[in-house]
PDB file of C-alpha atoms and ligand atoms in Angstrom:
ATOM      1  CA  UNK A 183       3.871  -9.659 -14.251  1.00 27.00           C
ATOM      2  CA  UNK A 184       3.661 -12.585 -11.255  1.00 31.00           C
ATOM      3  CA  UNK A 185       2.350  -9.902  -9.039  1.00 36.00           C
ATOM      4  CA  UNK A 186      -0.167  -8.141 -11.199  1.00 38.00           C
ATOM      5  CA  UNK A 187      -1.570 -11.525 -11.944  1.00 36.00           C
ATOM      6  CA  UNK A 188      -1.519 -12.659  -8.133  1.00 41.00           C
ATOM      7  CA  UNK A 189      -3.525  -9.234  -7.582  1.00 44.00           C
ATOM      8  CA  UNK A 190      -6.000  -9.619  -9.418  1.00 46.00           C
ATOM      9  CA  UNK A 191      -6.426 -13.369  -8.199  1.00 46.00           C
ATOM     10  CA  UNK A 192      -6.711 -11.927  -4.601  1.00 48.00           C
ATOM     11  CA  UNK A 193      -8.782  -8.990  -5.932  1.00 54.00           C
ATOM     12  CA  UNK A 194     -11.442 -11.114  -7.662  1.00 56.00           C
ATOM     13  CA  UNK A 195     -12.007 -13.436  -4.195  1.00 66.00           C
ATOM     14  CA  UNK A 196     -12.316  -9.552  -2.440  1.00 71.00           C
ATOM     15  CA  UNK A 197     -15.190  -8.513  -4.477  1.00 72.00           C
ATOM     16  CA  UNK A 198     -16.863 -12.113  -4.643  1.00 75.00           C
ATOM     17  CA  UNK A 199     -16.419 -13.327  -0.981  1.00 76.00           C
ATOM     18  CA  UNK A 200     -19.269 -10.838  -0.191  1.00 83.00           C
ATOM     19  CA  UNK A 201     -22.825 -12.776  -1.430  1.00 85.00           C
ATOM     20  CA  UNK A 202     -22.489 -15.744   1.179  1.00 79.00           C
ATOM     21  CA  UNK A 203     -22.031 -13.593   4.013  1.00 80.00           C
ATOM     22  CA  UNK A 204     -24.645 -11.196   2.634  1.00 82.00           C
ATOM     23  CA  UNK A 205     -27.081 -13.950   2.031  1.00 78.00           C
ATOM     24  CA  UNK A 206     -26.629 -15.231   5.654  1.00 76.00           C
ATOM     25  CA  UNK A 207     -27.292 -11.863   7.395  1.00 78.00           C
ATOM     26  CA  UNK A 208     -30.530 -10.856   4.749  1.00 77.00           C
ATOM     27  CA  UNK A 209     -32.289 -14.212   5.262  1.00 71.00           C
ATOM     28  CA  UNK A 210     -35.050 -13.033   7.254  1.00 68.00           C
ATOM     29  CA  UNK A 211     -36.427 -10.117   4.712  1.00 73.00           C
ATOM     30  CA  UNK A 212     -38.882  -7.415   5.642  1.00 78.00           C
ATOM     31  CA  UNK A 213     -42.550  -7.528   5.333  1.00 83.00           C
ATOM     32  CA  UNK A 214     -43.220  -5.503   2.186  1.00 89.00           C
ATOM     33  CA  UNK A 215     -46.867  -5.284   1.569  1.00 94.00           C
ATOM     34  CA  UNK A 216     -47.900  -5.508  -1.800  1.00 95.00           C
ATOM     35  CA  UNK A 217     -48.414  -2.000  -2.994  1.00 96.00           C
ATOM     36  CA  UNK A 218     -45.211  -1.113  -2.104  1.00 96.00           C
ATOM     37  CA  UNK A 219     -43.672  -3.592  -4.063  1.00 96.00           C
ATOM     38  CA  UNK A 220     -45.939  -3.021  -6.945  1.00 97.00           C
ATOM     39  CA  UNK A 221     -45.051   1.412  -6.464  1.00 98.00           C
ATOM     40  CA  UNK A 222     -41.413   0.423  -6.469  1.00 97.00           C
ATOM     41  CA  UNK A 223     -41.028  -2.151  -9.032  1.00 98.00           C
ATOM     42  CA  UNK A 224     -42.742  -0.228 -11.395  1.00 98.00           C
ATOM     43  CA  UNK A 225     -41.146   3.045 -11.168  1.00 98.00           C
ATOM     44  CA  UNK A 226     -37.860   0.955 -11.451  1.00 98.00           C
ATOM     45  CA  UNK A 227     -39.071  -0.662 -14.720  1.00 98.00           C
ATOM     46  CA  UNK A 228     -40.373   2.542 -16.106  1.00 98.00           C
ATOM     47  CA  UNK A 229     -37.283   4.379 -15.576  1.00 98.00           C
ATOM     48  CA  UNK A 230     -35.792   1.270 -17.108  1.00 98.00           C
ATOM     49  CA  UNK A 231     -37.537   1.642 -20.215  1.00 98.00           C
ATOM     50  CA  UNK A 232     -37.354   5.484 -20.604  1.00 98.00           C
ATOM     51  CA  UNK A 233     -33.744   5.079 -20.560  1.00 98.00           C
ATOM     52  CA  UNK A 234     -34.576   1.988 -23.520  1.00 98.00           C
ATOM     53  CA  UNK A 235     -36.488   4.605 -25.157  1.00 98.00           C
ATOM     54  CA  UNK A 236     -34.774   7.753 -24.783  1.00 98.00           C
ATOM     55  CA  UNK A 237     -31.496   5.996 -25.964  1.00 98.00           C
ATOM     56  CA  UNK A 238     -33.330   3.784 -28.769  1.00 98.00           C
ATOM     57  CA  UNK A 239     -31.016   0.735 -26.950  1.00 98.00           C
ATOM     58  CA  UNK A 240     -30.283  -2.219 -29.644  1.00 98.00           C
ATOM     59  CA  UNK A 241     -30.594  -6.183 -29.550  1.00 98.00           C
ATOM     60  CA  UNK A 242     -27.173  -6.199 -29.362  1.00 98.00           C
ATOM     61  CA  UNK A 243     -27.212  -3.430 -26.270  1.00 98.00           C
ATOM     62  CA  UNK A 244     -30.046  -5.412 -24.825  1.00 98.00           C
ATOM     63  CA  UNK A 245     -28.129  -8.840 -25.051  1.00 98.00           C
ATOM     64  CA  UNK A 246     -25.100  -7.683 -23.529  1.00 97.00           C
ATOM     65  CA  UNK A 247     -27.049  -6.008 -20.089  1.00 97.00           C
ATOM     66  CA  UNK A 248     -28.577  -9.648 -20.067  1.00 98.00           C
ATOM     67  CA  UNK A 249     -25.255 -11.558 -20.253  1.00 98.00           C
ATOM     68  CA  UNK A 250     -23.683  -9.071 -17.715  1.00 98.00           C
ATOM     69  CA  UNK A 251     -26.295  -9.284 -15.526  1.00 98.00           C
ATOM     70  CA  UNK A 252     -26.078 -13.310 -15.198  1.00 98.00           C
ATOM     71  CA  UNK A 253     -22.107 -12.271 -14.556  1.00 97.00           C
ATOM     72  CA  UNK A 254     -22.465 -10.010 -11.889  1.00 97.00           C
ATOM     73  CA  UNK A 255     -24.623 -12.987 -10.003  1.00 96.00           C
ATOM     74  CA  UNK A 256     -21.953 -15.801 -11.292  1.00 96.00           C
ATOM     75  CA  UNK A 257     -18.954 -13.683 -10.077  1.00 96.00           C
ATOM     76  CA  UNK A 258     -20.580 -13.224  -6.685  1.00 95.00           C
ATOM     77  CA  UNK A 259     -20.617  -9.089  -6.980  1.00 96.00           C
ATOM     78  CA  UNK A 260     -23.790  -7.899  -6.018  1.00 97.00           C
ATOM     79  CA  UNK A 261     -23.110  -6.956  -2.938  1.00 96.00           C
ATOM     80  CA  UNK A 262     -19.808  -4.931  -4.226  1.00 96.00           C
ATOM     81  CA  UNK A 263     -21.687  -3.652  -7.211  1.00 97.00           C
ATOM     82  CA  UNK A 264     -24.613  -2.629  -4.741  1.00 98.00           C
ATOM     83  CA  UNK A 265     -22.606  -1.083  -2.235  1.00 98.00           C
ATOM     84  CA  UNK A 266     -20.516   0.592  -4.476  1.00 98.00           C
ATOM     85  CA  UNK A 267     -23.272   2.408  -6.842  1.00 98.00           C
ATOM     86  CA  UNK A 268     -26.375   2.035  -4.511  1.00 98.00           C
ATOM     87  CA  UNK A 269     -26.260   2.218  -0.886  1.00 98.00           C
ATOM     88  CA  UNK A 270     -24.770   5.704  -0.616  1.00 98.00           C
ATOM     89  CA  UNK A 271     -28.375   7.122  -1.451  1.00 98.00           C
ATOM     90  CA  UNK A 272     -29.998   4.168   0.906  1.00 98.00           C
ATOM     91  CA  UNK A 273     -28.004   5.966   3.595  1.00 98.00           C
ATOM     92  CA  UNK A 274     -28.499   9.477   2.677  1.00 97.00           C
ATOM     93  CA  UNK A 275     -32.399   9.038   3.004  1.00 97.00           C
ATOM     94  CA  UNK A 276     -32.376   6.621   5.795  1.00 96.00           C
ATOM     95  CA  UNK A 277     -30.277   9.369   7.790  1.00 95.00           C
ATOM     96  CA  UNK A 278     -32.402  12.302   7.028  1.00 94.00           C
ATOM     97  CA  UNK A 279     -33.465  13.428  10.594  1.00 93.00           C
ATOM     98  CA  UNK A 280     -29.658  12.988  12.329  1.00 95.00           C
ATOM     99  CA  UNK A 281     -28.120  14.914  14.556  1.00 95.00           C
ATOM    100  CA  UNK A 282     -25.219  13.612  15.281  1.00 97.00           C
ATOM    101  CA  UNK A 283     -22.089  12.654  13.711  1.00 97.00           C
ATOM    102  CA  UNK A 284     -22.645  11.613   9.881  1.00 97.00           C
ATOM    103  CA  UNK A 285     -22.794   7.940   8.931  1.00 98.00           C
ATOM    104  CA  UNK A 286     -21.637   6.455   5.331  1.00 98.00           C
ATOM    105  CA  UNK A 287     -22.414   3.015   3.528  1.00 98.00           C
ATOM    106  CA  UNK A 288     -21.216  -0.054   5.396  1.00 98.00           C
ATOM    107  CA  UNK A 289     -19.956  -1.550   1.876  1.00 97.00           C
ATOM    108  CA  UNK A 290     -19.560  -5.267   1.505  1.00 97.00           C
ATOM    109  CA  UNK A 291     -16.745  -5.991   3.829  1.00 96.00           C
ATOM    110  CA  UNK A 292     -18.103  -5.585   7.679  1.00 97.00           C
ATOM    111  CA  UNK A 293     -17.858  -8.757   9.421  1.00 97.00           C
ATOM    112  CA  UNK A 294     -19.783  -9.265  13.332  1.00 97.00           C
ATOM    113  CA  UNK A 295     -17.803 -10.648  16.377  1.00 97.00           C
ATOM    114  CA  UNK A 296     -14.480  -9.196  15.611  1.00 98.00           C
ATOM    115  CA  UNK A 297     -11.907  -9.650  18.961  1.00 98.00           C
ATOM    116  CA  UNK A 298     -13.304  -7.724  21.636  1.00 98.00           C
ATOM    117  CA  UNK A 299     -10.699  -5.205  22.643  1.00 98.00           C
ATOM    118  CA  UNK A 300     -10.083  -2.952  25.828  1.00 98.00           C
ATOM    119  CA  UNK A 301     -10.576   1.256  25.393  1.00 98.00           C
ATOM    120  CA  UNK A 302      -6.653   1.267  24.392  1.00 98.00           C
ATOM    121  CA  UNK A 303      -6.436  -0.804  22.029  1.00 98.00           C
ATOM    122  CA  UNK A 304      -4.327  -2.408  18.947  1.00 98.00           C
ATOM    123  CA  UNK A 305      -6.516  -4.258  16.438  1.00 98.00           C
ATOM    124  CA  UNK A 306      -5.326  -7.587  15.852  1.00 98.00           C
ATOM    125  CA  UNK A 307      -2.599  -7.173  13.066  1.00 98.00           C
ATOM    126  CA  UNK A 308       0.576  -9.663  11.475  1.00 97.00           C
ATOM    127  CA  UNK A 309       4.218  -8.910  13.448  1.00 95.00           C
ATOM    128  CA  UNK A 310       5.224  -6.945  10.614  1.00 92.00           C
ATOM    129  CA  UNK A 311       2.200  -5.723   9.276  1.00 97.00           C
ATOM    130  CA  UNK A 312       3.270  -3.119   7.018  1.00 97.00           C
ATOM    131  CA  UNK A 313       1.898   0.615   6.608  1.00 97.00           C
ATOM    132  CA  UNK A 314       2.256   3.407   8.618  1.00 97.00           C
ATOM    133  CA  UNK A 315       1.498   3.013  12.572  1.00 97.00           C
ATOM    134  CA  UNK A 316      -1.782   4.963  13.013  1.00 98.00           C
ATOM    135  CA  UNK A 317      -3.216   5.821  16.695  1.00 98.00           C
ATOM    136  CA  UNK A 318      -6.609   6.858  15.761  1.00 98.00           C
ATOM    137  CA  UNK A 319      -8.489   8.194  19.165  1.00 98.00           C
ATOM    138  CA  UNK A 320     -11.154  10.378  20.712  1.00 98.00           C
ATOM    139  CA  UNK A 321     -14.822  10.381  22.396  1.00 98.00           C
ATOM    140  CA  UNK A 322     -17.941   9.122  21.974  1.00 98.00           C
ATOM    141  CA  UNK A 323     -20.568  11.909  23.573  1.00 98.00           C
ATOM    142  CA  UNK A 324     -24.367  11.881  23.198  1.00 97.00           C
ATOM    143  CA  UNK A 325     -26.562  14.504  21.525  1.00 96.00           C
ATOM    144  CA  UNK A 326     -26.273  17.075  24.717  1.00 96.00           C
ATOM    145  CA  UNK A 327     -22.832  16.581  24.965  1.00 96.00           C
ATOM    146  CA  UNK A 328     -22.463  13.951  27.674  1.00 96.00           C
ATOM    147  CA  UNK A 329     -19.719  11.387  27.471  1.00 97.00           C
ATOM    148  CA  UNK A 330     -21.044   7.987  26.688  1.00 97.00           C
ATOM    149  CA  UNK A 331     -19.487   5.234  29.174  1.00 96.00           C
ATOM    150  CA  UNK A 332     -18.653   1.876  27.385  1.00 93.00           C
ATOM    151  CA  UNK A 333     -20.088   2.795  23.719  1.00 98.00           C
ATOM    152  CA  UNK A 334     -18.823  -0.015  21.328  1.00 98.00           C
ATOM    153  CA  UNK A 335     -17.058   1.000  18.355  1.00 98.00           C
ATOM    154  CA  UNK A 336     -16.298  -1.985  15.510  1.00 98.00           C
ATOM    155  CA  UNK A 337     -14.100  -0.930  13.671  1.00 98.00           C
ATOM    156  CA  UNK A 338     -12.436  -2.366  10.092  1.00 98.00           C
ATOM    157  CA  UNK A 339     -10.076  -1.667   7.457  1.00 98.00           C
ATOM    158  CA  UNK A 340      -7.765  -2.772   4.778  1.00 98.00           C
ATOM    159  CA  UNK A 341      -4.523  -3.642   4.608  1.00 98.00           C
ATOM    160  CA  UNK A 342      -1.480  -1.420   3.182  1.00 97.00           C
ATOM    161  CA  UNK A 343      -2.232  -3.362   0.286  1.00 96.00           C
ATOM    162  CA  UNK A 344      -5.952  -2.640   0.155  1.00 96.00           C
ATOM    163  CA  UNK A 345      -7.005  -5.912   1.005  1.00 96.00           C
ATOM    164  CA  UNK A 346      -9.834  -6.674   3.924  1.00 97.00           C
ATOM    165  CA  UNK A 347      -9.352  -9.893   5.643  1.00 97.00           C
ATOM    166  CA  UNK A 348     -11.949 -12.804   5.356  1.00 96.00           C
ATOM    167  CA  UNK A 349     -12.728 -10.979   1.675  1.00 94.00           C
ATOM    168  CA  UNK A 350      -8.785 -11.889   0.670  1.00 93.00           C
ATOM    169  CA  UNK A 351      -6.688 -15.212   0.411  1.00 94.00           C
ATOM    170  CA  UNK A 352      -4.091 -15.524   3.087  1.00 94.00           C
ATOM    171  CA  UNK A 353      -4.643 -12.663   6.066  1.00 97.00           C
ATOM    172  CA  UNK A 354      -5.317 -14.099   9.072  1.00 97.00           C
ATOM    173  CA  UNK A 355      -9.026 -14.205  10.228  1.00 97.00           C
ATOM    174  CA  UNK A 356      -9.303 -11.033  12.145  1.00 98.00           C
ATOM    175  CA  UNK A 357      -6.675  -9.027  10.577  1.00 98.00           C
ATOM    176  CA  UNK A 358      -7.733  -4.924  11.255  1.00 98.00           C
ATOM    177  CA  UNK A 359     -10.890  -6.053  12.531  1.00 98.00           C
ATOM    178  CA  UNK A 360     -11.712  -5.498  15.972  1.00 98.00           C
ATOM    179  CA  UNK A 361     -14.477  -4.559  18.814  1.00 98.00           C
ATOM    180  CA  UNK A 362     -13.243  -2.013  21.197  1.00 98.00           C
ATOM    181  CA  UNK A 363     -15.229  -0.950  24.470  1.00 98.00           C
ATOM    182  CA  UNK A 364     -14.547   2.611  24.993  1.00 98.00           C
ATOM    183  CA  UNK A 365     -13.902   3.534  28.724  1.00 97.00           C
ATOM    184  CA  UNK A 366     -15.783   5.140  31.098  1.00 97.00           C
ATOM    185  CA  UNK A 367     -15.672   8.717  29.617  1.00 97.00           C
ATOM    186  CA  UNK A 368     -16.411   7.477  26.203  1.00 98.00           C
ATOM    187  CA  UNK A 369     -12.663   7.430  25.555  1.00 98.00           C
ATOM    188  CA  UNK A 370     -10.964   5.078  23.088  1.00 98.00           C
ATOM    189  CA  UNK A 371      -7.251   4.704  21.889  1.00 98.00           C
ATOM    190  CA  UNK A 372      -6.980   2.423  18.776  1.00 98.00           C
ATOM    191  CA  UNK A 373      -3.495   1.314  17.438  1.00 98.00           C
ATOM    192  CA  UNK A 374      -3.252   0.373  13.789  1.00 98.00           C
ATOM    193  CA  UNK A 375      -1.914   1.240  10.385  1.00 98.00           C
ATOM    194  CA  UNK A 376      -3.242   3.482   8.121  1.00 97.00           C
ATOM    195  CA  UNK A 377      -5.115   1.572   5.709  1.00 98.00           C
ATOM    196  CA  UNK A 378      -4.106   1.918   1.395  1.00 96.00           C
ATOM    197  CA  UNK A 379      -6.899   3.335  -0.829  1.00 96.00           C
ATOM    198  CA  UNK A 380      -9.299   0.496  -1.913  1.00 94.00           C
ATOM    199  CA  UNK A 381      -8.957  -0.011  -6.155  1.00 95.00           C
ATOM    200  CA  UNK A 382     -12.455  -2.058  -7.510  1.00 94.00           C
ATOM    201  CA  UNK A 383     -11.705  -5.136  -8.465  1.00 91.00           C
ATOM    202  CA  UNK A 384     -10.278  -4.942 -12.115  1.00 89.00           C
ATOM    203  CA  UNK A 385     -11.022  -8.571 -12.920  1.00 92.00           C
ATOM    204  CA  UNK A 386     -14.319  -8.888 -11.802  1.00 96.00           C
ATOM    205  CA  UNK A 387     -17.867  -7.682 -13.967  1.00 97.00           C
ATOM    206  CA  UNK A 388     -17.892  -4.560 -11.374  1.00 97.00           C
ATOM    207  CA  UNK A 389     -15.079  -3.945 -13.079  1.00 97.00           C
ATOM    208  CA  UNK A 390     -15.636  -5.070 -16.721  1.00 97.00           C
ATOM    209  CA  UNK A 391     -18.627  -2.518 -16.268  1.00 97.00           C
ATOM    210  CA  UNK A 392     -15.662   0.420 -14.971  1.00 97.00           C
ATOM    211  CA  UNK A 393     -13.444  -0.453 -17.433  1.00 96.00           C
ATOM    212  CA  UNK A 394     -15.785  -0.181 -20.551  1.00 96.00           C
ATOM    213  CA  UNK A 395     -17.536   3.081 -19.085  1.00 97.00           C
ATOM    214  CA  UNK A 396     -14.231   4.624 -18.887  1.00 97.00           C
ATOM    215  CA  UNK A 397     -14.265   5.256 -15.000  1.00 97.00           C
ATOM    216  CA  UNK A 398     -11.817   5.387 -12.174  1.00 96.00           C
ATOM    217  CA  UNK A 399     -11.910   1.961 -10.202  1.00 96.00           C
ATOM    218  CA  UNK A 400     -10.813   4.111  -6.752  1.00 97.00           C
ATOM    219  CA  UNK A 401     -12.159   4.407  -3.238  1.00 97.00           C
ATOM    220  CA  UNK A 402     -10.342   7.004  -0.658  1.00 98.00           C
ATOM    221  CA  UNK A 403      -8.614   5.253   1.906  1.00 98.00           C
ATOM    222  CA  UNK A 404     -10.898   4.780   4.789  1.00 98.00           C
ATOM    223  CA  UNK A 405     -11.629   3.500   8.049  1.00 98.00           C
ATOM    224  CA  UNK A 406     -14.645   1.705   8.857  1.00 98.00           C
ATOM    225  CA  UNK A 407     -16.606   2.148  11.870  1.00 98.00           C
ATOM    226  CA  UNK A 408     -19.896   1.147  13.744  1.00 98.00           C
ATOM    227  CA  UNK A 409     -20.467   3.130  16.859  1.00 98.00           C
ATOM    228  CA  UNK A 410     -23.417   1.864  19.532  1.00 98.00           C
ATOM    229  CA  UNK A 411     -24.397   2.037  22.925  1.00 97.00           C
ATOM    230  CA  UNK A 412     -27.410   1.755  25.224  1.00 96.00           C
ATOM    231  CA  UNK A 413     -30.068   4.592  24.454  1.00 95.00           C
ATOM    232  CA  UNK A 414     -28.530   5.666  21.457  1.00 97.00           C
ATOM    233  CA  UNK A 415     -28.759   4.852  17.591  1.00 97.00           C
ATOM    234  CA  UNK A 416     -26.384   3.147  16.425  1.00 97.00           C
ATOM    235  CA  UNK A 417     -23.785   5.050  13.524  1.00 98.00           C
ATOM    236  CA  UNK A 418     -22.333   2.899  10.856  1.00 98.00           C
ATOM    237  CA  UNK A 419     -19.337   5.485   9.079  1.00 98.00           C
ATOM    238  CA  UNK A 420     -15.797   5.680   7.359  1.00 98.00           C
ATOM    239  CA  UNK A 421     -13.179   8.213   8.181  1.00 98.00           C
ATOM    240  CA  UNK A 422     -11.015   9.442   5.289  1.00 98.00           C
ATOM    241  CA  UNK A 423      -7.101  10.916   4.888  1.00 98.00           C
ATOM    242  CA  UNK A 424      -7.160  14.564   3.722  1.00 97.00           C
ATOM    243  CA  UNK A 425      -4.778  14.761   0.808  1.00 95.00           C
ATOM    244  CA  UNK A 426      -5.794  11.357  -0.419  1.00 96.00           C
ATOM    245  CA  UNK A 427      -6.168  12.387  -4.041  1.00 93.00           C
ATOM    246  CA  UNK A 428      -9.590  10.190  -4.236  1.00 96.00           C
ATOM    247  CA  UNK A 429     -11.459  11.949  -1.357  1.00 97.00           C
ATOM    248  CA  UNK A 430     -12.667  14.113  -4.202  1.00 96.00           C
ATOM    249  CA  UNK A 431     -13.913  11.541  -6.450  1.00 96.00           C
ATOM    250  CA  UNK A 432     -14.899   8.559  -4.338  1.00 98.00           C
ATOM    251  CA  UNK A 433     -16.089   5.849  -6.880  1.00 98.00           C
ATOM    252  CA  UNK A 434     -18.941   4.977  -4.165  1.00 98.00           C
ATOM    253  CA  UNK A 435     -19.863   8.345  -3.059  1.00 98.00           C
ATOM    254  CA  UNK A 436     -19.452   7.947   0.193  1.00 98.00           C
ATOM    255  CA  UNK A 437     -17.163  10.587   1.314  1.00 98.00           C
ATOM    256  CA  UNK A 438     -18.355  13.549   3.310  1.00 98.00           C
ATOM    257  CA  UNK A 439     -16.175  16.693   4.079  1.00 97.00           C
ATOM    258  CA  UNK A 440     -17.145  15.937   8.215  1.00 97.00           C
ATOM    259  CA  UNK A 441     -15.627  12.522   7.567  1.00 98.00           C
ATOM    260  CA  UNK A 442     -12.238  13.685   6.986  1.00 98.00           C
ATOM    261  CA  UNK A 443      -9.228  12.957   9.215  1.00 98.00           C
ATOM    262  CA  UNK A 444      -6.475  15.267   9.258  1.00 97.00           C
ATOM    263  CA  UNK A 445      -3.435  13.026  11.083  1.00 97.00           C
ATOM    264  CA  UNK A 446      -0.569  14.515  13.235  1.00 97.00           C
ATOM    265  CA  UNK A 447       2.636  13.589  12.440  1.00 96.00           C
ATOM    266  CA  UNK A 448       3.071  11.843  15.697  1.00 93.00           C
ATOM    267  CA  UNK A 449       6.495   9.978  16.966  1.00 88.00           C
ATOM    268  CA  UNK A 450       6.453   6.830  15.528  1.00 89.00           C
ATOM    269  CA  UNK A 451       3.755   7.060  12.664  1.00 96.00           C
ATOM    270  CA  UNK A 452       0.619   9.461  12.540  1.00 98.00           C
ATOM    271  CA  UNK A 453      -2.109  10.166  15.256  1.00 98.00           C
ATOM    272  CA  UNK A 454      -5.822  11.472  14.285  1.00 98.00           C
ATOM    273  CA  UNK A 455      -8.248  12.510  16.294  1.00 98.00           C
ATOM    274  CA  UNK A 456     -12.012  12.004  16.202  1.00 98.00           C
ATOM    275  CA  UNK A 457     -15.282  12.526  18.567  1.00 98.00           C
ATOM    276  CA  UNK A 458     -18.570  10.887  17.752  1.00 98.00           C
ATOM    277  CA  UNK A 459     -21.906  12.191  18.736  1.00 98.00           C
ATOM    278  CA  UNK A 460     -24.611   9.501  18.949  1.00 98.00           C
ATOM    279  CA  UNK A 461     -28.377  10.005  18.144  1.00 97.00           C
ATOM    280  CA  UNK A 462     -31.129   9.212  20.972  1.00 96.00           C
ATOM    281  CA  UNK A 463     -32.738   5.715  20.154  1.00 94.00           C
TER     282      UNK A 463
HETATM  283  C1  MBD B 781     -15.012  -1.067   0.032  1.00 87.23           C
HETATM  284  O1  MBD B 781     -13.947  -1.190   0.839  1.00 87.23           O
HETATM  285  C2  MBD B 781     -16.025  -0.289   0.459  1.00 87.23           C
HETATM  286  O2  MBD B 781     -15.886   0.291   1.643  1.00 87.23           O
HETATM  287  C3  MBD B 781     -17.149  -0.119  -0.335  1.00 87.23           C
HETATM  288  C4  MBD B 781     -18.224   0.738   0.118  1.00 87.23           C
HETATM  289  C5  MBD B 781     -17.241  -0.747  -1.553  1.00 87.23           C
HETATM  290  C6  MBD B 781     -16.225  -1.538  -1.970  1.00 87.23           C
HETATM  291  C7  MBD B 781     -15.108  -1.692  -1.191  1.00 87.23           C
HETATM  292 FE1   FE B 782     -14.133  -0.350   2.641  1.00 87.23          FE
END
């Protein structure tokens, strides 16, 4: 009973902790003219009040949207509730005309300036950080098949316990968060654990909303990973476990079947391979 209580404590800060960084990184906005504005905001609003209509929604219906509305703002959630429901159709139209390897969302959690790390590499983790040991490696190669010397790859995960750090009470800073410089040949050798799958915050009014719709609250286990270099576009994507039951049913959408690892058992925990081809700029 402690620890389910402690959880969702921790959980709660996880989904929450996102808005001030968020708000930070978005203050400079785009330059939306008008009509654009006007063309989106009104086919929002109409399919708003088809779905009013079609569904003859209530006072009552209509008060409780309102009051969970203001929650998802006082519990600091939009950018989980975004990320989670949203972005994975922002991505699929912003990567139409890719070549390369597929992205996925970026979700709430990625954090700039993590440790800069050599091409072999362990991401900064606790002595006995627990989880399987994971040695996730491979090459980062251009469109036409050239290796790309020095590509950056930032890469992020949770915890065995599905917790990111900076989003969760008590990890240290940079926990599973690092920058590694790939060598020469575009290789890279990263050393970590293999992260738990990632449940939605139960406590939170992502979850309220979850819980009352009769969903699952799961994401696959995943890697996260941005991938740049000079000349090329940069590729923000998650790797997933095959045989993690929720690769099938992500809650966010995000999975696709190029995206999934298949580890070797390897001597002292598992080892996955995989190659990344980057876009021209
Ligand atoms: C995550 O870890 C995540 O990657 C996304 C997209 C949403 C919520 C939590
Ligand atoms: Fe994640």
């Amino acid at each position: 009973m402690t620890q389910t209580t402690e959880y969702q404590a921790t959980a709660a800060a996880s989904g929450g902790a996102a808005t001030e960084k968020f708000v930070e990184k978005a203050k400079a906005g785009p330059d939306t003219s008008p009509e654009r504005v006007s063309a989106l905001a009104s086919e929002v609003l109409s399919a708003v009040h088809d779905v009013i209509r079609r569904h003859h929604v209530t006072y009552e219906e209509y008060d409780a949207l309102k009051a969970w509305l203001i929650q998802v703002g006082a519990d600091g959630e939009w950018p989980l509730f975004l990320d989670v429901f949203v972005e994975s159709v922002v991505e699929e139209v912003a990567s139409e005309h890719r070549e390369g390897s597929k992205g996925t969302i970026e979700g709430p959690y990625y954090v700039p300036g993590a440790p800069a790390l050599a091409a072999d590499a362990t991401l900064p983790m606790r002595a006995e950080e627990a989880g399987t040991p994971l040695l996730f490696h491979g090459r980062v190669r251009d469109v036409a098949g050239n290796p790309v010397a020095g590509a950056t790859l930032e890469v992020w995960h949770a915890d065995d316990a599905g917790f990111y750090s900076q989003f969760a009470p008590g990890l240290p800073e940079w926990n599973l968060r690092g920058t590694v410089t790939a060598d020469a040949d575009g290789t890279f050798r990263i050393r970590t654990i293999r992260p738990a799958p990632y449940q939605i915050p139960t406590d939170g009014s992502t979850g309220a909303l979850i819980r009352s719709a009769g969903w699952h609250a799961w994401r696959p286990a995943h890697l996260h990973l941005k991938v740049s270099a000079a000349g090329c576009q940069p590729i923000t994507t998650q790797l997933y476990f095959e045989g993690d039951e929720h690769v099938a049913n992500d809650i966010a959408s995000a999975v696709k079947p190029e995206l999934v690892l298949r580890p070797d058992v390897a001597p002292n925990g598992e080892e996955a391979r995989y190659d990344f081809v980057l876009d021209p700029a």
